[in-house]
Coordinates of C-alpha atoms and ligand atoms in Angstrom, one line a residue:
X1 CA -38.0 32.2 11.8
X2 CA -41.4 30.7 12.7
X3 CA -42.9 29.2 9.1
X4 CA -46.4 28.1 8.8
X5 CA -46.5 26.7 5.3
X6 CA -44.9 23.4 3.8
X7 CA -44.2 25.5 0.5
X8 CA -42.5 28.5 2.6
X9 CA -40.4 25.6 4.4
X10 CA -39.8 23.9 1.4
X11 CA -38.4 27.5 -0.4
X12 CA -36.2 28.5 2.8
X13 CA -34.5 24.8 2.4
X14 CA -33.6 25.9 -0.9
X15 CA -32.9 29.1 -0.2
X16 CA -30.2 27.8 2.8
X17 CA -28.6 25.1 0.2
X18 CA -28.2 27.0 -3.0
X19 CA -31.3 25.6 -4.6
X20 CA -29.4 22.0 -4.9
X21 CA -28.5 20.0 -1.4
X22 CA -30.7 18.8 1.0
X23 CA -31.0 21.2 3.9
X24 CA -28.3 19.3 6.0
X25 CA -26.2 19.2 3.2
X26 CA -22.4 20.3 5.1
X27 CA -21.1 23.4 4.0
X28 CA -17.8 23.1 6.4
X29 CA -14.8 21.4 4.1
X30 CA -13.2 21.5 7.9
X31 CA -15.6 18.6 9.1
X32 CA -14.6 16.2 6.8
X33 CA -13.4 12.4 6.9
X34 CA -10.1 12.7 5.0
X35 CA -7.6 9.6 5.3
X36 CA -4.7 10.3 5.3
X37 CA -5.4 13.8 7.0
X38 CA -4.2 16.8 4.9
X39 CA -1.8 19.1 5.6
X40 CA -3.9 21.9 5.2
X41 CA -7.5 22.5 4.9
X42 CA -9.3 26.5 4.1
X43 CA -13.2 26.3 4.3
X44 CA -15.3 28.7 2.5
X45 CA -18.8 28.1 3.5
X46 CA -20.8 27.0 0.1
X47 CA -21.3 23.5 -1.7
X48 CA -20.2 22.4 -5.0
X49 CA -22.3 19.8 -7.0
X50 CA -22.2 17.9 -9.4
X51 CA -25.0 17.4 -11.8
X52 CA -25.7 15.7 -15.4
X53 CA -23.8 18.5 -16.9
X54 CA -20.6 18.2 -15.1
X55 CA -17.6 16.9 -16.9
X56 CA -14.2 16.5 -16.0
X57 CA -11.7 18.6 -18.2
X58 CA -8.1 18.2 -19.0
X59 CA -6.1 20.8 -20.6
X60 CA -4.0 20.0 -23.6
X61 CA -0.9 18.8 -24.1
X62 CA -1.2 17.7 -20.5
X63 CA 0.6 14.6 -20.3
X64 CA -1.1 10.9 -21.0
X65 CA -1.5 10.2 -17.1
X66 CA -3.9 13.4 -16.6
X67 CA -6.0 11.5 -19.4
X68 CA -6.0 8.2 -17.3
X69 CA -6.5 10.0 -14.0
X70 CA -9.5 11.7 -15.8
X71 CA -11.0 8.5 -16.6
X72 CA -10.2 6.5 -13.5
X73 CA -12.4 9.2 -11.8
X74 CA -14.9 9.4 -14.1
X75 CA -14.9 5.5 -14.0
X76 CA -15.2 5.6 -10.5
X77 CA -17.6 8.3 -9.5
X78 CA -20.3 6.8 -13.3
X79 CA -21.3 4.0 -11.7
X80 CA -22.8 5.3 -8.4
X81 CA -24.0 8.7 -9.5
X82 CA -25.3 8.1 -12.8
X83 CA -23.8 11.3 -14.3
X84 CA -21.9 10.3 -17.0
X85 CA -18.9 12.5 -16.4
X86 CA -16.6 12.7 -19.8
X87 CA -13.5 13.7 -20.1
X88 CA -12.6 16.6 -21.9
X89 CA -9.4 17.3 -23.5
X90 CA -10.3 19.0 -26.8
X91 CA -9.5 22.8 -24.7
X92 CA -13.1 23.4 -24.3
X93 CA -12.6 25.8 -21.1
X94 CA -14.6 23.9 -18.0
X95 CA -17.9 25.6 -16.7
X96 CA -20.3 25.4 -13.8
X97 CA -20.1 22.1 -12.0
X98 CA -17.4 20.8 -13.7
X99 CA -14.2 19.8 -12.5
X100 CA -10.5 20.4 -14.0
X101 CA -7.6 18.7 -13.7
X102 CA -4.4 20.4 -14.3
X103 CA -0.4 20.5 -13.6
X104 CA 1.3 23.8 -11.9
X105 CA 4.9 24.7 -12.1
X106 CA 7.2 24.9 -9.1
X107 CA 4.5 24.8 -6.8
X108 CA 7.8 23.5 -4.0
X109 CA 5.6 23.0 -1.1
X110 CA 3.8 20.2 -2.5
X111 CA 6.9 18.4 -4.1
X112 CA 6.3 15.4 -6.2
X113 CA 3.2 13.8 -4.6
X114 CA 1.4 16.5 -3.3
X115 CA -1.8 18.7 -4.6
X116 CA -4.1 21.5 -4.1
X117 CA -7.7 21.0 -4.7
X118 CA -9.7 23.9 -4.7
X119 CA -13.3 23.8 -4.7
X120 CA -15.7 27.0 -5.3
X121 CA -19.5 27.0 -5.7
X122 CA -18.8 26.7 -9.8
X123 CA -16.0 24.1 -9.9
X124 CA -13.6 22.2 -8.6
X125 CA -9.6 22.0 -9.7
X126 CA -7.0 19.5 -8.7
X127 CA -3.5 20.9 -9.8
X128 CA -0.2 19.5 -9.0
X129 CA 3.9 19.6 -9.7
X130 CA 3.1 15.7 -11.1
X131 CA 1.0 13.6 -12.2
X132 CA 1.3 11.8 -8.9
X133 CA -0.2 14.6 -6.9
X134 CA -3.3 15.2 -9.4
X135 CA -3.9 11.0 -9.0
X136 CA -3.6 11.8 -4.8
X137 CA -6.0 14.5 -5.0
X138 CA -8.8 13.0 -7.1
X139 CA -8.7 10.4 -4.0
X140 CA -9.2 13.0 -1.9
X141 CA -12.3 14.2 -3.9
X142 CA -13.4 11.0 -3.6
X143 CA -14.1 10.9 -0.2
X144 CA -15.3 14.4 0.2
X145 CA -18.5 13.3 -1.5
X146 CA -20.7 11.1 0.0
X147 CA -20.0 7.4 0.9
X148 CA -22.7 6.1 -1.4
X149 CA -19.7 7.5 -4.1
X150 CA -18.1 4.0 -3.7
X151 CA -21.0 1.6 -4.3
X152 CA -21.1 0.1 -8.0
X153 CA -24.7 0.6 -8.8
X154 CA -26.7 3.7 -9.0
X155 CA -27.6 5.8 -5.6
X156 CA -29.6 9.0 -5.3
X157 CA -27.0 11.7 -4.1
X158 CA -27.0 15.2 -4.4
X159 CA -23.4 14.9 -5.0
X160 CA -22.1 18.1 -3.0
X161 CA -19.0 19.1 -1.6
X162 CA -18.3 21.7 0.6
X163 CA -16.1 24.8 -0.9
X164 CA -12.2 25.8 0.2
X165 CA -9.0 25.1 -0.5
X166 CA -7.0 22.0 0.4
X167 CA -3.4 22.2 0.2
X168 CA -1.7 18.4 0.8
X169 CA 1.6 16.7 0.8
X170 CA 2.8 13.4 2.4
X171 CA 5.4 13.1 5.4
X172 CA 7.4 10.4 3.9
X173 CA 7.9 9.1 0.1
X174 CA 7.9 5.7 1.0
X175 CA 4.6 4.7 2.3
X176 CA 4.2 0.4 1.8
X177 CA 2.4 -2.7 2.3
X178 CA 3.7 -6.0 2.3
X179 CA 1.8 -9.2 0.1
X180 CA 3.5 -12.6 1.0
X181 CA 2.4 -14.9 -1.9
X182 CA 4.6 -17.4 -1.1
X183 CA 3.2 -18.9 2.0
X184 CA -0.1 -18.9 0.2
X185 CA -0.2 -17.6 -3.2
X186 CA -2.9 -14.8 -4.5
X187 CA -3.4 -14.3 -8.1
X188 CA -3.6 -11.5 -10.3
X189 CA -6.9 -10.6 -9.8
X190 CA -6.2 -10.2 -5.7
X191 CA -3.1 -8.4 -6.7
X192 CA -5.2 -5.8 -8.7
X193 CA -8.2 -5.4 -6.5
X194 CA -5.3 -5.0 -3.5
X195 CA -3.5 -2.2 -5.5
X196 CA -7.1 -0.2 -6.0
X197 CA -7.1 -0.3 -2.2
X198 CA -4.2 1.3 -1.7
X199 CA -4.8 3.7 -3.9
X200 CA -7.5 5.5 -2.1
X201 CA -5.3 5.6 0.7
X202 CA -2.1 7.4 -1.0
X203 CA 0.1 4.2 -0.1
X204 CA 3.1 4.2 -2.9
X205 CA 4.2 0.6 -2.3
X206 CA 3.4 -2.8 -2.8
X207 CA 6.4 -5.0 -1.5
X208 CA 6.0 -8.2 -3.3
X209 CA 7.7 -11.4 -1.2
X210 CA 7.4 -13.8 -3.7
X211 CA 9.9 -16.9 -2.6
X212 CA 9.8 -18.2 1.0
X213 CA 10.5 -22.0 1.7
X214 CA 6.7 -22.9 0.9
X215 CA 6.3 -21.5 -2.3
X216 CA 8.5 -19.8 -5.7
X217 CA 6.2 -17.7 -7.1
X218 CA 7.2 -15.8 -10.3
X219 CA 8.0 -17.4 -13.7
X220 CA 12.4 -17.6 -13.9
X221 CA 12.8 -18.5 -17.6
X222 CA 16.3 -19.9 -16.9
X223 CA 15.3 -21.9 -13.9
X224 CA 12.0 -23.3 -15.4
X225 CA 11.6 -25.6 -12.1
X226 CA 11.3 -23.1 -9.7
X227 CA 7.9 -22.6 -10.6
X228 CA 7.2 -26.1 -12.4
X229 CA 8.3 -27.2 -9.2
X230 CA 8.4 -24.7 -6.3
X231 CA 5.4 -23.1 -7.3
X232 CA 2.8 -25.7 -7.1
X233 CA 2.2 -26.0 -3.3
X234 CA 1.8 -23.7 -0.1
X235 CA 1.3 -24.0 3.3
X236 CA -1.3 -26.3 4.4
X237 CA -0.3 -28.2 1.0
X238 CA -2.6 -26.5 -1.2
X239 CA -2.0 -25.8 -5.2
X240 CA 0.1 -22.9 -4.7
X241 CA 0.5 -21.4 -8.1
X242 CA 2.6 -18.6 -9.5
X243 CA 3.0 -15.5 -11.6
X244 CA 4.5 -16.0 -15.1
X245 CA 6.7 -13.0 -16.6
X246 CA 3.9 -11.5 -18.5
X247 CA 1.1 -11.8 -15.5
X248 CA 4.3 -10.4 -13.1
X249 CA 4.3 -6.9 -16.0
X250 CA 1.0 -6.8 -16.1
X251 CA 0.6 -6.1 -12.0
X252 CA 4.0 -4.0 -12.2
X253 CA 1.9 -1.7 -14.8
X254 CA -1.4 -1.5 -13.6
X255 CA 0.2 -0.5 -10.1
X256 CA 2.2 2.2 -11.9
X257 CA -0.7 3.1 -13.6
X258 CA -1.8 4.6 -10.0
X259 CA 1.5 5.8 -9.1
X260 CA 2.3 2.4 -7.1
X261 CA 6.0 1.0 -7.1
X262 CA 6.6 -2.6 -7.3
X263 CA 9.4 -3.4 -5.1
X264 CA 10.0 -7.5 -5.7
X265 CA 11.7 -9.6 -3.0
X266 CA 13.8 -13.0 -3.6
X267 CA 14.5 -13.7 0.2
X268 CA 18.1 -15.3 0.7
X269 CA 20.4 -16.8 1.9
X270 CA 17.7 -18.5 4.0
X271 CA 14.1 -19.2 3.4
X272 CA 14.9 -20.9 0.3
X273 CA 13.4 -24.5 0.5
X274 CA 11.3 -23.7 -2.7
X275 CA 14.1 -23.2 -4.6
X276 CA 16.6 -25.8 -2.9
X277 CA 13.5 -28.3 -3.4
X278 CA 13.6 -27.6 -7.4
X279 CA 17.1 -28.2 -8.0
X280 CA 19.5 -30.5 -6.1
X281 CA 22.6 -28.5 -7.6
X282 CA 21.9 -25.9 -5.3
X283 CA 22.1 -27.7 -2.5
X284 CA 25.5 -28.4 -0.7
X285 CA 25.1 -32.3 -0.8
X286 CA 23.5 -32.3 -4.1
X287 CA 20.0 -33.3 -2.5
X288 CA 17.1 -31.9 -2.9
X289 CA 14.9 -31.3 -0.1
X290 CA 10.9 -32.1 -0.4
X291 CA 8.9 -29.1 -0.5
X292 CA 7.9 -27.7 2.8
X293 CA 4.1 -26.9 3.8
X294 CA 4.5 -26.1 7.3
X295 CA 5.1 -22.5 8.8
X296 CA 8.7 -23.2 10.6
X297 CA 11.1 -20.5 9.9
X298 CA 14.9 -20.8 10.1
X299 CA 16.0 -24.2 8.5
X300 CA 16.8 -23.2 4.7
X301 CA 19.8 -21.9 3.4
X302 CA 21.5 -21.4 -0.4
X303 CA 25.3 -23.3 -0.2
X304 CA 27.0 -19.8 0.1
X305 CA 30.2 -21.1 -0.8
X306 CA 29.1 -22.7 -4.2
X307 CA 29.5 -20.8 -7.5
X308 CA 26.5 -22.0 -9.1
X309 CA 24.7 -20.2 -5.9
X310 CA 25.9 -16.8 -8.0
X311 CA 24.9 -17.3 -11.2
X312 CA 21.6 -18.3 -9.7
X313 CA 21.3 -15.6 -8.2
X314 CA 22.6 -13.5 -11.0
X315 CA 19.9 -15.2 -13.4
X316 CA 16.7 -14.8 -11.2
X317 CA 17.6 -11.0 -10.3
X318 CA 18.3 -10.2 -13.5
X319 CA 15.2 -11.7 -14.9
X320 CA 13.3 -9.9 -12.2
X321 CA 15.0 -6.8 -12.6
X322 CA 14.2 -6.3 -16.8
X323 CA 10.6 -7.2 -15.5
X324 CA 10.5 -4.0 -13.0
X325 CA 11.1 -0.6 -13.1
X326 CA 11.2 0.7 -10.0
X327 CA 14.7 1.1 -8.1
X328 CA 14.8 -1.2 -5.3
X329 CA 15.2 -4.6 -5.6
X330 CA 14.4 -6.6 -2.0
X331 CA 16.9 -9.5 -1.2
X332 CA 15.2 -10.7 2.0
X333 CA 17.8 -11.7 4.4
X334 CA 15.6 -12.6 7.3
X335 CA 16.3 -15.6 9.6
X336 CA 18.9 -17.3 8.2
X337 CA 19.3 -19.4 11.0
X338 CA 21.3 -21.7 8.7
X339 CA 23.9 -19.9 7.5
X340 CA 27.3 -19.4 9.2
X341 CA 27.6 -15.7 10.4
X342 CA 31.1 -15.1 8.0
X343 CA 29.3 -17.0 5.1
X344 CA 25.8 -14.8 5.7
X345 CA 28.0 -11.9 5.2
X346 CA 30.0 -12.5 2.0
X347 CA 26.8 -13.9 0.6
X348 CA 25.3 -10.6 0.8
X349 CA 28.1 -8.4 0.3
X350 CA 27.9 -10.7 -3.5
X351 CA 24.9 -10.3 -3.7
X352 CA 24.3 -6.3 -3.2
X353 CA 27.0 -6.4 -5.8
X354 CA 25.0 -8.5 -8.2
X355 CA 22.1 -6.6 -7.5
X356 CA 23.5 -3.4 -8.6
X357 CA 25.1 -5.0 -11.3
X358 CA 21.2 -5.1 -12.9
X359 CA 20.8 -1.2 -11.8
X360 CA 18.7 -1.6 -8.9
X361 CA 19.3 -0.7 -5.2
X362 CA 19.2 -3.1 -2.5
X363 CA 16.6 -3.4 0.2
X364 CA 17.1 -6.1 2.9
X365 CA 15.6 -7.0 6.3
X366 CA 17.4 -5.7 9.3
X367 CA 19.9 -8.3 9.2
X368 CA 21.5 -7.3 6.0
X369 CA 23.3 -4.3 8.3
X370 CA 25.9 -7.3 9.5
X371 CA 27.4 -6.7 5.9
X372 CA 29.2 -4.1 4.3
X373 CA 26.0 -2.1 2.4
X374 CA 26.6 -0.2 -0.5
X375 CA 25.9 3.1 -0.8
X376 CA 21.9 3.9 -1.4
X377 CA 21.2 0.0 0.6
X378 CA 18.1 0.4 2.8
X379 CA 17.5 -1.7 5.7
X380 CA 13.8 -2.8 6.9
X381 CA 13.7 -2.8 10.6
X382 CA 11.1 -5.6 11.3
X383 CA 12.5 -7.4 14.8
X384 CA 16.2 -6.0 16.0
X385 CA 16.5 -2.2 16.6
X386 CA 20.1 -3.1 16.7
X387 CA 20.4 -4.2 12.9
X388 CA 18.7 -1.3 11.9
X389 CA 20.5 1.4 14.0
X390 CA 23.8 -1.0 12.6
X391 CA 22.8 0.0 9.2
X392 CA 22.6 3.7 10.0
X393 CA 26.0 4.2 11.1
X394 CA 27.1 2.7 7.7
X395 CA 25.0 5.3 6.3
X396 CA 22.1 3.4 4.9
X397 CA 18.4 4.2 4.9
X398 CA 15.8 2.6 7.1
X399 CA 12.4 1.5 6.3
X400 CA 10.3 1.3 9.4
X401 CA 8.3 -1.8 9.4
X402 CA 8.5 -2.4 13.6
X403 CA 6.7 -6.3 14.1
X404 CA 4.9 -4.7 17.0
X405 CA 2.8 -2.1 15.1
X406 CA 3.4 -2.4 11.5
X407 CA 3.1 -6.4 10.9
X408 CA -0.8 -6.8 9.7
X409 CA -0.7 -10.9 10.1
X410 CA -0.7 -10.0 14.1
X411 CA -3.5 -10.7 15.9
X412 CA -5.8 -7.9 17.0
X413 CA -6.4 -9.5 19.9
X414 CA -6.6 -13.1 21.7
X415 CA -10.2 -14.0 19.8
X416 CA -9.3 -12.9 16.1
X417 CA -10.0 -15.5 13.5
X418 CA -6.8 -15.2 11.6
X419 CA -3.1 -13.8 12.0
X420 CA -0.2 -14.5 14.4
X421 CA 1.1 -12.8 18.0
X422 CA 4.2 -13.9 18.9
X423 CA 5.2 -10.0 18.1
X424 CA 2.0 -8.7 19.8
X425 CA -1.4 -8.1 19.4
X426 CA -2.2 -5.0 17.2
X427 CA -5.5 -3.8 17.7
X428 CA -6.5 -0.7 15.5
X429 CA -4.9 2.2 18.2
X430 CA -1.7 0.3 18.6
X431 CA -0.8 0.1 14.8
X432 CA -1.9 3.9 14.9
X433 CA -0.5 5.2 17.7
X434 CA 2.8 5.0 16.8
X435 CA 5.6 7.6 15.8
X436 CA 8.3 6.1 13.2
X437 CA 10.9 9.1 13.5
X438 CA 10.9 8.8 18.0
X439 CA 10.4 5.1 18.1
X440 CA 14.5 4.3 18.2
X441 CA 16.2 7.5 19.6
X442 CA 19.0 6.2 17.4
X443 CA 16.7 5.8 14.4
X444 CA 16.1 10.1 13.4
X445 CA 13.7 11.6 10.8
X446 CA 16.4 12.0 8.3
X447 CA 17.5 8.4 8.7
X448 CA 13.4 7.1 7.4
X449 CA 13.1 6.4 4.0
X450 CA 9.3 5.7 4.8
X451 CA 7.0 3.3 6.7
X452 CA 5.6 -0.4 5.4
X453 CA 3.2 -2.7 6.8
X454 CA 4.2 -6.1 5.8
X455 CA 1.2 -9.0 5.7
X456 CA 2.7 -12.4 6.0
X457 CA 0.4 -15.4 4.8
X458 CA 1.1 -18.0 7.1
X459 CA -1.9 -17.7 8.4
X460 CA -4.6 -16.9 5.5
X461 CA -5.0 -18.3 2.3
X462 CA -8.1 -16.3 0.7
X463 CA -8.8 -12.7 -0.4
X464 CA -11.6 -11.8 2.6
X465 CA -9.5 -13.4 4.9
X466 CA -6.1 -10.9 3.9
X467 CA -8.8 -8.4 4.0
X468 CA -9.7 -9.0 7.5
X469 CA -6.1 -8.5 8.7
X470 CA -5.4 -5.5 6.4
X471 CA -8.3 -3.5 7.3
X472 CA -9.1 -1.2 9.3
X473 CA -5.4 -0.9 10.1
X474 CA -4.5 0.3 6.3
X475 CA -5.9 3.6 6.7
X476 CA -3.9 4.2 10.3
X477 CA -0.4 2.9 8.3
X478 CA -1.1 5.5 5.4
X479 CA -1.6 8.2 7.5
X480 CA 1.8 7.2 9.8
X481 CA 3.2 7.9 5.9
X482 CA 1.7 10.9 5.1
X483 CA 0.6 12.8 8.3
X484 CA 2.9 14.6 10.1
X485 CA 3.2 12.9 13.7
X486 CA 2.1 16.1 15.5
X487 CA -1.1 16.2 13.4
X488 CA -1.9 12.5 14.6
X489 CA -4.3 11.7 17.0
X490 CA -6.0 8.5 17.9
X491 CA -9.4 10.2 19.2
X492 CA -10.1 12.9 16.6
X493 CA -8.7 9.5 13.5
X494 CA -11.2 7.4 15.1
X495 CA -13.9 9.4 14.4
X496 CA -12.5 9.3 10.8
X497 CA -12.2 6.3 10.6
X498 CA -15.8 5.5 11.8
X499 CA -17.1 7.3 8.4
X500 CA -14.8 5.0 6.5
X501 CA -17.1 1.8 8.0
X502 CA -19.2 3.3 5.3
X503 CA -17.5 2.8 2.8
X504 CA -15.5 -0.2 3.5
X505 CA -19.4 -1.6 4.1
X506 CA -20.4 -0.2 0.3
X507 CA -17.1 -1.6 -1.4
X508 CA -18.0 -5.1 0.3
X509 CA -14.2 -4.7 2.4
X510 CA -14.5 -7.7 4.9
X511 CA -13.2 -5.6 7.8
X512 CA -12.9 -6.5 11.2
X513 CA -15.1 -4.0 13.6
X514 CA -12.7 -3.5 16.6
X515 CA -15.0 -2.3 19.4
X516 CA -12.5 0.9 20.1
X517 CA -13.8 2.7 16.8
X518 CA -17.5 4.2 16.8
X519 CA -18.5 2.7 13.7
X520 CA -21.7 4.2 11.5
X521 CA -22.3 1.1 9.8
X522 CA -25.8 0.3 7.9
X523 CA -27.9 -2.5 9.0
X524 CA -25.2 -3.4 11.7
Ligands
IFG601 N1 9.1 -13.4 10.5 C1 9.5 -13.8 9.2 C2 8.4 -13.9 8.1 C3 7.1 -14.5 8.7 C4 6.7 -13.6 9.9 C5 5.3 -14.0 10.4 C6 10.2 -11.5 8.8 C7 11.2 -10.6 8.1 C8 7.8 -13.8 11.0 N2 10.5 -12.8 8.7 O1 9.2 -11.1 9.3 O2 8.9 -14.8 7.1 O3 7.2 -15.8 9.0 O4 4.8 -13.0 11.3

């Protein structure tokens, strides 16, 4: 069609968008940028915007979390488009341009933590079995609108989406990262901002290692010195610090607040200098060591053989245990270099028992699998496929956390800034391109519990720098835990990826380019 006047142009641009969108606005809810990529995506052809009239509506009686969903959204999409979205929950019915958020019944497909989201040219609906789901699926809306979405001050939009019908649902209920505060600690504050990361990538997790030989780094009321003590230096011989009880429920909500399990770890029998630092009745010759600031693994270990070893034990799990809700309770294990074999082993199979004595599971690192686990034990294969595959013939679960392509304090390669490699170097493909139910042949589907990606702090000691090893591999581990492997593909997820440089960029993420993703980055 051959125009010759601006205002005929002008009027057949608004004609193609549906009088709203900018010409080029996309109309195909196929071509999108979705991390972790959905299950299932239906495209209809037309855009959905929201305007200065839009608000986002919550039927009643809908539980409390559809309320706090509605205002995390509305909290996150104010600031950038200047709409002033409320939430509605008085059972005004929602109209044109507004979105709804709702729970189904028996929708089985989607199962705890899944959603549909469906999106026509006069709303937009997020339903789901849970709560869970509806908090998925508003992440999901998220990054269907444009990446501008995630700055903190006011942008110009439209704010269009195309129309269809997304139907999603994760691979795996476990999907985790790892935070070790102990070789350097990070406050509250990191905490938080770390957990509002995850978040907009569906991870369920945060793994919190918070003793080590460097550091002790949560509040034990009946061992006072493990903080007053063991918590007031790090590696490199900084301040340290540590979280006391009410800081510690304070992360443990505002994670569960976005459907994020706290899992805490007390590693033992070994990596324990912190401890056997801050009291010389732990230690088998009633000495106690000086606190350690180097990075040496292997050299620590609790008197196994003592009684007073138990009720320690007994006291700091049980503290830690009324302090967190979730089911798991993570007794370390790892590297106790230390600790006679026999001795290793009744020492755990004690301390699984103690564990469940405070109504948690037990999750340890591969090791654990030379003891007797009790039923519901999971064990984290980080080093020896042998532990792992050990722990499966006893019948336990395995989280896959493989040091070659799930540790995040590797290297990505020889001239990165921060982060280890005697595991490897993990540039952004390699901690992708992996399959956790075909990496052990012993090691099946129905065996996984999930994936995690541990980040150990030997190496880093601020928030940017943690953010420089966690991203951009975050968004490959989320979607090795929600994808399906057969729907993975390192090509067509870089491309993906690439559109998340955006909004890494806008949310001031200090993340490392790697030169294998085609990055559309502003002013870079
Ligand atoms: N292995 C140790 C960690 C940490 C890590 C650094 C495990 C389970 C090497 N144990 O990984 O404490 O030092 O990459």
């Amino acid at each position: 069609m051959k125009i010759q006047s601006p205002i005929l142009a002008a009027i057949a641009a608004l004609m193609l968008t549906g009088c709203t969108g900018s010409a080029s606005e996309p109309t195909d809810l196929a071509k999108n940028s979705i991390i972790p990529k959905p299950v299932s995506v239906t495209a209809t052809g037309k855009s959905f915007t929201l305007t200065s009239k839009s608000d986002i509506f919550i039927m009643p009686g809908a539980p409390a979390e559809l309320s706090f969903i509605g205002n995390y959204l509305a909290d996150k999409l104010n600031p950038s488009t200047g709409l002033g979205l409320q939430v509605i929950t008085d059972g005004r019915k929602p109209g044109k341009g507004d979105i709804l958020l709702s729970l189904t019944e028996g929708d089985a497909e989607l199962g705890d933590e899944g959603y549909e989201l469906v999106i026509t040219d006069k709303s937009l609906t997020v339903s789901a079995n849970k709560p869970a789901g509806v908090f998925h699926g508003i992440q999901t809306v998220s990054q269907l609108l444009p990446h501008e979405v995630e700055a903190d001050t006011l942008q110009t939009g439209p704010w269009t989406i195309s129309t269809g019908t997304i139907r999603d649902y994760p691979a795996y209920g476990y999907r985790g990262v790892m935070r070790d505060v102990a070789r350097h600690f990070f406050g509250p504050e990191d905490i938080k901002r770390y957990i509002d990361q995850l978040a907009l990538y569906k991870i369920n997790v945060l793994h919190m290692h918070l003793s080590d030989d460097q550091g002790w780094r949560i509040e034990i009321k009946s061992w006072p010195n493990l903080t007053a003590h063991g918590g007031k230096t790090e590696v490199g011989g900084g301040e340290g610090g540590f979280y006391t009880q009410e800081e510690y429920s304070d992360i443990v909500k505002y994670a569960a607040d976005r459907f994020i399990t706290i899992i805490p770890e007390i590693d033992m029998p070994g990596h324990t200098n912190a401890a056997l630092s801050s009291y010389p009745e732990l230690n088998r010759d009633g000495k106690a060591p000086e606190p350690y600031t180097g990075i040496n693994v292997g050299f620590s270990t609790l008197d196994t053989r003592s009684e007073l070893t138990y009720k320690f034990v007994n006291d700091v799990a049980g503290e830690i245990a009324a302090l967190t809700p979730g089911e798991y309770f993570h007794i370390g294990g790892d590297e106790s270099h230390s600790t006679r074999i026999d001795d290793y082993i009744c020492f755990v199979n004690r301390v699984q028992e103690i564990v469940g004595s405070h109504g948690k599971k037990v999750i340890g690192w591969d090791e654990i699998a030379h003891s007797t686990l009790k039923p519901g034990a999971v064990v984290q294969y980080w080093a020896r496929a042998a532990n792992a595959i050990m722990g499966v013939s006893q019948g336990a679960k395995v989280l896959m956390s493989p040091c070659q392509y799930a540790y995040s304090d590797m290297q990505y390669d020889t001239a990165s800034i921060f982060g280890l490699h005697w595991a490897a170097y993990i540039e952004v493909d390699d901690a992708y391109n992996w399959d956790p139910a075909t990496l052990v042949p012993e090691i099946t589907r129905e065996n996984i519990v999930g994936v995690e990606a541990p980040l150990w702090a030997e190496t880093i000691s601020t928030y940017k720098e943690a953010e420089y090893l966690i991203f951009p591999r975050l968004p490959g581990y989320a979607e090795v835990g929600w994808t399906q492997a057969w729907m993975r593909n390192w090509d067509e997820y870089k491309t993906r990826l690439a559109s998340h440089g955006l909004r890494m960029q806008i949310m001031d993420i200090n993340f490392y380019r790697s030169p294998l993703v085609p990055w559309e980055l502003e002013g870079e």
